[in-house]
Each structure stands twice: as C-alpha cells, then as structure tokens.
C-alpha cells in the first residue's frame, strides 16, 4: 500500500484527490490548519471514518512542523496543494501569500533533501495558469514565457522554479502541474464561478434580493472540472521521469459566458443592458436586475486571457478532460439550487 501526504487536503482539489487516492488503495495523510471555530473539514467529513486516512495539524509557514510530519509519515508521494489560493486576496495579503505559497514549497523540498528521501519520495507542486499573467502567446504551453500579474502568481512562480531547481540539483522526482482554472460544487464561495452559481441560485429560490455583483465580465478563462485535474496530478507521479505539464481543456470562455450558461440552466431569460460600470444583466420578462458591475472586484492588475495547450499531458500521461464547460456549469448550478432551498 502506497502512502501519500496531501497538504491542503480540506480544499476543493485536496478533497477530490483524497477520494481518488483512497479508491486506489493508498494510505492518505492530510495536513490541515487549526483555527478557533472550525477545522474546515466539510469537504472530507465523509472520508474521516475510513481507517486509511489520517489528519495532522500544521501550517505551510512552519518548517519544523512540516519536517517532523514528513519524517513521521515517510510518504511515497507528496501533493502540495496548500496555498493562499485567492488571487484578489493576494494583493492585500502579499507577504503571507509569498510565505505560504512560495517558501512553503521550499520547506517541503528542503525537508525531502535533508531527510535523504530523494530516491523514495515523489513530489507534486500545484502550479497555476496565473503564472502566465500578461498574455505572451495563445494558447499557453510549458515553454510559454511567464509574466505573473498578482502576488499569488509571483509566489507560485517562485514555487515552480524552486521545484525545477531541486529536481535538477538534487535529483528529486518533482513535478509541477500548471493547472488552468478548475471548478466544481466544492469551489470556495468567494471564487467567481461559485459566486455566480450560488448567487443566482439564491435569487431563483427567493432567499436573496440583491443582484449578483461582478468585476470584469470579459476576462477569458479556460475552465475545467477539478475531478479531471486531480487525476492528472496522480498521473504525473506515476511516470518514469519527472516533468512539468500544462493541464487545461484548451477551450476558452468569458465570465459573461459563465453567467449566461448558469442563467440558462436556472431558467432565466438574461439580457445585457448598458456599458462599462453601468452594464447590468436583466431578466427579460420582469426587468429584474440579476447582475451588476462592482468596480471593487476589478484586480489592480488584470489577467485578460488564459487558455492552455495540454498536448504534452495528452501524449505523455494519456490524460484528457471528461467534463465539458456546460456540464461543469450545470453541475455547479444543480448543487447550489438544491443547497439554497429553504
């Protein structure tokens, strides 16, 4: 039985990855942060009665804690998914974002080196399409130049380069998955996709009266499903040689299109009216405002267009996505419609 350690196990990706690995008969250990109100284990509570999963308290900013945990668990595979993962928040929490997302990765790699686990422990680093930032070329591939536009993207870029450096300097089996946006009903409610489906569901179920407020409706993203993407993480660590891989659908949609698809599923007849900050989305029959623009949700430095080329992953890993854009939106809408009913 293989043993895996997942940092960030209580997040969207961590919960799906834990399920995936348990189905493959892994022994799973998860790192979680303790706070005064909740452990935040809602996404994995259904797994906690299983004897093959164990949770440990700790933090990515605590080197001693990480080193002791890795020494105790002695994992075959480490999946580093823990991060301050909200791009907008990274502008107001830049120092913590750099420490957790950037130096946190270094702490794990340094522990692998110091404990002499280079030949026995494989390491996966969660990269992000936000490292590309300002568009250099479309679509983005493994060799596309990086130009991050947020403290989050910059911290993740440091993690990417330090992972590559330790792979080449110390022969650690270390991979970075450059994952484009991936969503699900387990996505945090502050992320734009879940914010859209939850707010529209609340409006549809009459538990909300205020319209959905968004920033840049025309930002373009490549959205996939987190379930598909955690399989790619695992596949990377099953190869004979480590490498870095773009994981994406290769299909691009705007935030506006995401809103339109969600409205279609929920039975709204949406029409757009006005321009710029005065643009609104109305229900055609009643005139009810469903969507309005809030300038506070614009980023200080915007990333306008991201779309990935996953040819390398398809050829080397045999990976492909199964969820279409519409299927993803509909699954999220279905969940939130049920979750917000009285």
Short mmCIF file of C-alpha atoms in Angstrom, two decimals:
data_model
loop_
_atom_site.label_atom_id
_atom_site.label_comp_id
_atom_site.label_asym_id
_atom_site.label_seq_id
_atom_site.Cartn_x
_atom_site.Cartn_y
_atom_site.Cartn_z
CA UNK A 1 0.00 0.00 0.00
CA UNK A 2 1.42 3.38 -1.03
CA UNK A 3 1.34 6.33 1.38
CA UNK A 4 0.52 9.85 0.23
CA UNK A 5 0.69 13.15 2.09
CA UNK A 6 -1.65 15.90 0.86
CA UNK A 7 -1.18 19.46 2.06
CA UNK A 8 -4.38 21.44 1.66
CA UNK A 9 -6.48 18.28 1.90
CA UNK A 10 -9.58 20.20 3.02
CA UNK A 11 -9.68 22.34 -0.13
CA UNK A 12 -11.51 21.61 -3.36
CA UNK A 13 -8.60 19.80 -5.01
CA UNK A 14 -7.43 18.12 -1.83
CA UNK A 15 -10.82 16.57 -1.18
CA UNK A 16 -11.15 15.16 -4.70
CA UNK A 17 -7.55 13.93 -4.65
CA UNK A 18 -8.08 12.21 -1.28
CA UNK A 19 -11.11 10.37 -2.70
CA UNK A 20 -9.15 9.43 -5.82
CA UNK A 21 -6.17 8.05 -3.88
CA UNK A 22 -8.31 6.17 -1.37
CA UNK A 23 -10.07 4.45 -4.26
CA UNK A 24 -6.62 3.36 -5.44
CA UNK A 25 -5.90 1.82 -2.03
CA UNK A 26 -3.50 4.49 -0.78
CA UNK A 27 -2.90 5.30 2.84
CA UNK A 28 -3.65 9.06 2.91
CA UNK A 29 -2.32 11.65 5.36
CA UNK A 30 -3.58 15.21 5.21
CA UNK A 31 -2.22 18.48 6.58
CA UNK A 32 -4.84 20.89 7.94
CA UNK A 33 -4.69 24.23 9.74
CA UNK A 34 -6.38 24.59 13.10
CA UNK A 35 -8.47 27.65 13.92
CA UNK A 36 -10.67 28.61 16.86
CA UNK A 37 -14.01 27.90 15.20
CA UNK A 38 -13.65 25.01 12.74
CA UNK A 39 -11.19 22.61 11.15
CA UNK A 40 -12.82 23.30 7.77
CA UNK A 41 -13.20 19.58 7.07
CA UNK A 42 -16.67 19.80 5.49
CA UNK A 43 -15.44 18.59 2.10
CA UNK A 44 -13.83 15.45 3.56
CA UNK A 45 -16.06 14.59 6.53
CA UNK A 46 -17.46 11.62 4.61
CA UNK A 47 -13.95 10.16 4.42
CA UNK A 48 -12.89 10.57 8.04
CA UNK A 49 -14.42 7.31 9.28
CA UNK A 50 -12.14 5.37 6.96
CA UNK A 51 -9.13 3.77 8.70
CA UNK A 52 -6.81 4.66 5.81
CA UNK A 53 -6.97 8.46 6.24
CA UNK A 54 -5.27 10.49 8.98
CA UNK A 55 -5.26 14.24 9.50
CA UNK A 56 -2.45 16.26 11.06
CA UNK A 57 -2.44 19.86 12.27
CA UNK A 58 0.20 22.14 10.84
CA UNK A 59 0.98 25.13 8.64
CA UNK A 60 2.98 25.72 5.48
CA UNK A 61 4.86 28.55 7.20
CA UNK A 62 6.19 26.26 9.97
CA UNK A 63 9.33 24.44 8.81
CA UNK A 64 9.73 22.35 11.99
CA UNK A 65 6.14 21.14 11.75
CA UNK A 66 6.47 20.15 8.08
CA UNK A 67 9.80 18.40 8.62
CA UNK A 68 8.51 16.41 11.61
CA UNK A 69 5.37 15.39 9.73
CA UNK A 70 7.23 14.21 6.62
CA UNK A 71 9.69 12.29 8.77
CA UNK A 72 6.84 10.60 10.67
CA UNK A 73 4.72 9.73 7.62
CA UNK A 74 7.63 8.88 5.28
CA UNK A 75 5.33 9.23 2.25
CA UNK A 76 5.83 7.69 -1.18
CA UNK A 77 4.16 10.75 -2.71
CA UNK A 78 3.64 14.33 -1.50
CA UNK A 79 0.99 16.50 -3.15
CA UNK A 80 1.50 20.14 -2.20
CA UNK A 81 -1.92 21.74 -2.72
CA UNK A 82 -1.91 24.07 0.30
CA UNK A 83 -1.86 27.76 -0.55
CA UNK A 84 -3.41 31.15 -0.05
CA UNK A 85 -5.34 30.47 -3.23
CA UNK A 86 -7.38 33.60 -3.86
CA UNK A 87 -5.81 35.92 -6.45
CA UNK A 88 -7.68 39.06 -5.36
CA UNK A 89 -6.85 38.44 -1.68
CA UNK A 90 -3.16 38.10 -2.54
CA UNK A 91 -2.98 41.84 -3.24
CA UNK A 92 -3.95 42.63 0.36
CA UNK A 93 -2.11 39.63 1.90
CA UNK A 94 1.01 39.65 -0.22
CA UNK A 95 3.53 38.71 2.49
CA UNK A 96 1.57 35.73 3.76
CA UNK A 97 0.89 34.62 0.17
CA UNK A 98 4.62 34.68 -0.59
CA UNK A 99 5.46 32.78 2.60
CA UNK A 100 2.84 30.05 2.28
CA UNK A 101 2.79 29.62 -1.49
CA UNK A 102 6.45 30.23 -2.28
CA UNK A 103 8.58 29.42 0.75
CA UNK A 104 6.12 26.71 1.83
CA UNK A 105 7.12 24.73 -1.25
CA UNK A 106 10.81 25.25 -0.48
CA UNK A 107 10.30 23.97 3.07
CA UNK A 108 8.94 20.67 1.74
CA UNK A 109 11.69 20.28 -0.86
CA UNK A 110 14.39 21.09 1.68
CA UNK A 111 12.91 18.51 4.06
CA UNK A 112 13.00 15.84 1.35
CA UNK A 113 16.68 16.67 0.79
CA UNK A 114 17.65 16.81 4.48
CA UNK A 115 15.90 13.52 5.30
CA UNK A 116 17.53 11.78 2.35
CA UNK A 117 14.21 10.95 0.69
CA UNK A 118 15.29 11.92 -2.84
CA UNK A 119 15.06 8.35 -4.12
CA UNK A 120 11.92 7.30 -2.25
CA UNK A 121 9.52 10.29 -2.13
CA UNK A 122 7.94 11.84 -5.22
CA UNK A 123 6.74 15.44 -5.05
CA UNK A 124 3.89 17.22 -6.84
CA UNK A 125 3.68 21.02 -6.80
CA UNK A 126 0.39 22.73 -7.64
CA UNK A 127 1.23 25.40 -10.20
CA UNK A 128 -1.25 27.72 -11.85
CA UNK A 129 -2.04 29.41 -15.14
CA UNK A 130 -1.82 32.72 -13.23
CA UNK A 131 1.97 32.38 -13.64
CA UNK A 132 1.47 33.30 -17.31
CA UNK A 133 -0.35 36.50 -16.39
CA UNK A 134 0.02 39.07 -19.13
CA UNK A 135 -0.51 37.31 -22.45
CA UNK A 136 2.73 36.46 -24.26
CA UNK A 137 1.20 33.94 -26.68
CA UNK A 138 -2.05 31.99 -27.10
CA UNK A 139 -2.53 29.21 -26.17
CA UNK A 140 -0.13 28.89 -23.24
CA UNK A 141 2.22 25.88 -23.22
CA UNK A 142 5.01 24.61 -20.99
CA UNK A 143 7.52 26.78 -22.87
CA UNK A 144 5.40 29.97 -22.91
CA UNK A 145 7.16 32.83 -21.05
CA UNK A 146 5.75 33.70 -17.63
CA UNK A 147 4.60 37.20 -16.67
CA UNK A 148 2.55 36.97 -13.44
CA UNK A 149 0.22 39.86 -12.62
CA UNK A 150 -0.51 39.26 -8.93
CA UNK A 151 1.36 38.41 -5.71
CA UNK A 152 -0.33 35.00 -5.96
CA UNK A 153 1.08 34.38 -9.44
CA UNK A 154 4.54 35.61 -8.42
CA UNK A 155 4.62 33.33 -5.35
CA UNK A 156 3.53 30.36 -7.42
CA UNK A 157 6.20 31.17 -9.99
CA UNK A 158 8.86 31.03 -7.27
CA UNK A 159 7.47 27.63 -6.22
CA UNK A 160 7.63 26.47 -9.84
CA UNK A 161 11.27 27.48 -10.28
CA UNK A 162 12.44 26.17 -6.90
CA UNK A 163 10.77 22.83 -7.68
CA UNK A 164 12.60 22.66 -11.01
CA UNK A 165 15.85 23.70 -9.31
CA UNK A 166 15.66 20.98 -6.65
CA UNK A 167 14.76 18.42 -9.32
CA UNK A 168 17.87 19.27 -11.30
CA UNK A 169 20.24 19.96 -8.38
CA UNK A 170 19.32 17.06 -6.08
CA UNK A 171 17.65 14.57 -8.44
CA UNK A 172 14.32 14.74 -6.59
CA UNK A 173 11.35 13.35 -8.51
CA UNK A 174 9.48 16.66 -8.51
CA UNK A 175 6.78 17.81 -10.93
CA UNK A 176 4.72 20.96 -11.31
CA UNK A 177 1.23 20.79 -12.74
CA UNK A 178 0.44 24.11 -14.42
CA UNK A 179 -3.29 23.85 -13.87
CA UNK A 180 -5.69 26.21 -15.57
CA UNK A 181 -8.90 27.21 -13.79
CA UNK A 182 -10.72 24.17 -12.46
CA UNK A 183 -14.02 24.35 -10.64
CA UNK A 184 -16.70 22.19 -9.00
CA UNK A 185 -19.54 22.42 -6.49
CA UNK A 186 -16.78 22.28 -3.83
CA UNK A 187 -15.19 25.52 -5.05
CA UNK A 188 -14.98 28.23 -2.38
CA UNK A 189 -17.83 30.74 -2.48
CA UNK A 190 -15.53 33.73 -2.96
CA UNK A 191 -14.25 32.42 -6.32
CA UNK A 192 -16.06 33.94 -9.29
CA UNK A 193 -17.58 30.72 -10.69
CA UNK A 194 -19.08 29.57 -7.39
CA UNK A 195 -20.06 33.13 -6.56
CA UNK A 196 -22.09 33.18 -9.79
CA UNK A 197 -23.88 29.87 -9.31
CA UNK A 198 -24.62 30.42 -5.63
CA UNK A 199 -25.93 33.98 -6.01
CA UNK A 200 -28.16 33.10 -8.99
CA UNK A 201 -29.48 30.04 -7.13
CA UNK A 202 -30.30 32.21 -4.12
CA UNK A 203 -32.14 34.66 -6.39
CA UNK A 204 -34.03 31.82 -8.06
CA UNK A 205 -35.01 30.36 -4.67
CA UNK A 206 -36.02 33.80 -3.31
CA UNK A 207 -33.53 33.69 -0.44
CA UNK A 208 -31.67 36.70 -1.86
CA UNK A 209 -32.90 40.03 -3.20
CA UNK A 210 -29.65 41.81 -4.10
CA UNK A 211 -28.22 41.16 -7.58
CA UNK A 212 -25.00 39.30 -8.22
CA UNK A 213 -22.06 41.75 -8.27
CA UNK A 214 -19.07 41.05 -10.52
CA UNK A 215 -15.99 42.80 -11.86
CA UNK A 216 -14.55 42.20 -15.33
CA UNK A 217 -17.19 40.30 -17.31
CA UNK A 218 -14.94 39.92 -20.32
CA UNK A 219 -11.97 38.20 -18.67
CA UNK A 220 -11.35 34.97 -20.59
CA UNK A 221 -10.52 31.71 -18.86
CA UNK A 222 -10.04 28.02 -19.60
CA UNK A 223 -12.37 26.26 -17.13
CA UNK A 224 -12.28 22.54 -16.36
CA UNK A 225 -13.51 20.28 -13.57
CA UNK A 226 -11.35 19.62 -10.51
CA UNK A 227 -12.16 15.89 -10.67
CA UNK A 228 -10.45 15.64 -14.05
CA UNK A 229 -7.44 17.64 -12.88
CA UNK A 230 -6.60 15.62 -9.74
CA UNK A 231 -6.23 12.54 -11.95
CA UNK A 232 -3.55 14.43 -13.89
CA UNK A 233 -1.69 15.16 -10.63
CA UNK A 234 -1.54 11.47 -9.84
CA UNK A 235 -0.50 10.51 -13.36
CA UNK A 236 2.49 12.86 -13.19
CA UNK A 237 3.91 10.96 -10.23
CA UNK A 238 3.45 7.57 -11.93
CA UNK A 239 5.89 8.37 -14.76
CA UNK A 240 9.46 7.11 -15.01
CA UNK A 241 10.87 10.64 -15.29
CA UNK A 242 9.62 13.86 -13.67
CA UNK A 243 8.44 16.76 -15.81
CA UNK A 244 6.11 19.76 -15.77
CA UNK A 245 2.73 19.70 -17.50
CA UNK A 246 0.03 22.15 -18.56
CA UNK A 247 -3.39 20.78 -17.58
CA UNK A 248 -6.25 22.51 -19.39
CA UNK A 249 -9.25 21.93 -21.65
CA UNK A 250 -7.98 24.13 -24.49
CA UNK A 251 -11.35 25.90 -24.59
CA UNK A 252 -11.88 29.49 -23.54
CA UNK A 253 -14.93 31.27 -22.18
CA UNK A 254 -15.58 34.69 -20.65
CA UNK A 255 -17.03 35.37 -17.21
CA UNK A 256 -20.03 36.74 -19.13
CA UNK A 257 -20.50 33.37 -20.86
CA UNK A 258 -20.34 31.59 -17.50
CA UNK A 259 -23.13 33.85 -16.22
CA UNK A 260 -25.19 33.21 -19.35
CA UNK A 261 -24.79 29.42 -19.09
CA UNK A 262 -25.81 29.50 -15.42
CA UNK A 263 -28.83 31.66 -16.17
CA UNK A 264 -29.89 29.32 -18.98
CA UNK A 265 -29.78 26.32 -16.64
CA UNK A 266 -31.78 28.13 -13.96
CA UNK A 267 -34.46 29.26 -16.37
CA UNK A 268 -33.60 32.94 -16.56
CA UNK A 269 -34.01 34.82 -19.85
CA UNK A 270 -31.00 37.10 -19.45
CA UNK A 271 -30.33 40.25 -21.47
CA UNK A 272 -27.47 42.73 -21.08
CA UNK A 273 -28.07 46.47 -20.98
CA UNK A 274 -25.71 49.46 -20.71
CA UNK A 275 -21.93 49.69 -20.96
CA UNK A 276 -18.88 49.69 -18.69
CA UNK A 277 -19.56 50.11 -14.98
CA UNK A 278 -23.24 50.82 -15.75
CA UNK A 279 -23.84 47.50 -17.51
CA UNK A 280 -26.43 45.22 -15.92
CA UNK A 281 -27.94 41.84 -16.69
CA UNK A 282 -31.75 41.76 -16.52
CA UNK A 283 -34.41 39.08 -16.63
CA UNK A 284 -36.08 39.93 -19.94
CA UNK A 285 -39.64 39.22 -18.82
CA UNK A 286 -39.67 41.03 -15.47
CA UNK A 287 -36.87 43.57 -15.82
CA UNK A 288 -35.34 42.28 -12.55
CA UNK A 289 -31.64 43.11 -12.31
CA UNK A 290 -29.75 39.85 -11.82
CA UNK A 291 -26.18 41.08 -12.40
CA UNK A 292 -24.47 44.42 -11.84
CA UNK A 293 -20.87 45.65 -12.00
CA UNK A 294 -18.93 46.48 -8.84
CA UNK A 295 -15.57 48.19 -9.55
CA UNK A 296 -14.19 46.82 -6.26
CA UNK A 297 -13.99 43.40 -7.91
CA UNK A 298 -11.57 44.55 -10.59
CA UNK A 299 -8.00 43.47 -9.86
CA UNK A 300 -5.22 46.12 -9.59
CA UNK A 301 -3.51 44.26 -12.46
CA UNK A 302 -5.92 42.23 -14.60
CA UNK A 303 -5.19 39.00 -16.45
CA UNK A 304 -7.36 39.23 -19.53
CA UNK A 305 -6.91 35.92 -21.37
CA UNK A 306 -5.81 32.41 -20.40
CA UNK A 307 -6.20 29.20 -22.40
CA UNK A 308 -3.98 26.14 -22.19
CA UNK A 309 -2.43 23.68 -24.65
CA UNK A 310 -2.31 20.28 -22.93
CA UNK A 311 -0.76 18.29 -25.80
CA UNK A 312 2.23 17.29 -23.66
CA UNK A 313 -0.04 15.85 -20.95
CA UNK A 314 -2.20 14.06 -23.52
CA UNK A 315 0.77 12.41 -25.21
CA UNK A 316 2.91 11.65 -22.16
CA UNK A 317 0.34 10.99 -19.43
CA UNK A 318 -2.54 9.78 -21.58
CA UNK A 319 -4.68 12.38 -19.80
CA UNK A 320 -7.79 14.09 -21.15
CA UNK A 321 -10.64 16.04 -19.63
CA UNK A 322 -14.11 14.50 -19.45
CA UNK A 323 -16.25 17.43 -18.31
CA UNK A 324 -17.40 19.98 -20.90
CA UNK A 325 -17.84 23.64 -19.95
CA UNK A 326 -21.63 23.31 -19.99
CA UNK A 327 -21.60 20.10 -17.95
CA UNK A 328 -19.40 21.79 -15.34
CA UNK A 329 -21.66 24.85 -15.08
CA UNK A 330 -24.78 22.70 -14.85
CA UNK A 331 -23.33 20.52 -12.08
CA UNK A 332 -22.46 23.60 -10.04
CA UNK A 333 -25.89 25.15 -10.64
CA UNK A 334 -27.69 21.94 -9.71
CA UNK A 335 -25.78 21.73 -6.44
CA UNK A 336 -26.41 25.35 -5.46
CA UNK A 337 -30.09 25.25 -6.37
CA UNK A 338 -30.52 22.30 -4.00
CA UNK A 339 -28.25 23.77 -1.32
CA UNK A 340 -30.00 27.15 -1.17
CA UNK A 341 -33.60 25.89 -0.97
CA UNK A 342 -35.45 26.58 2.28
#
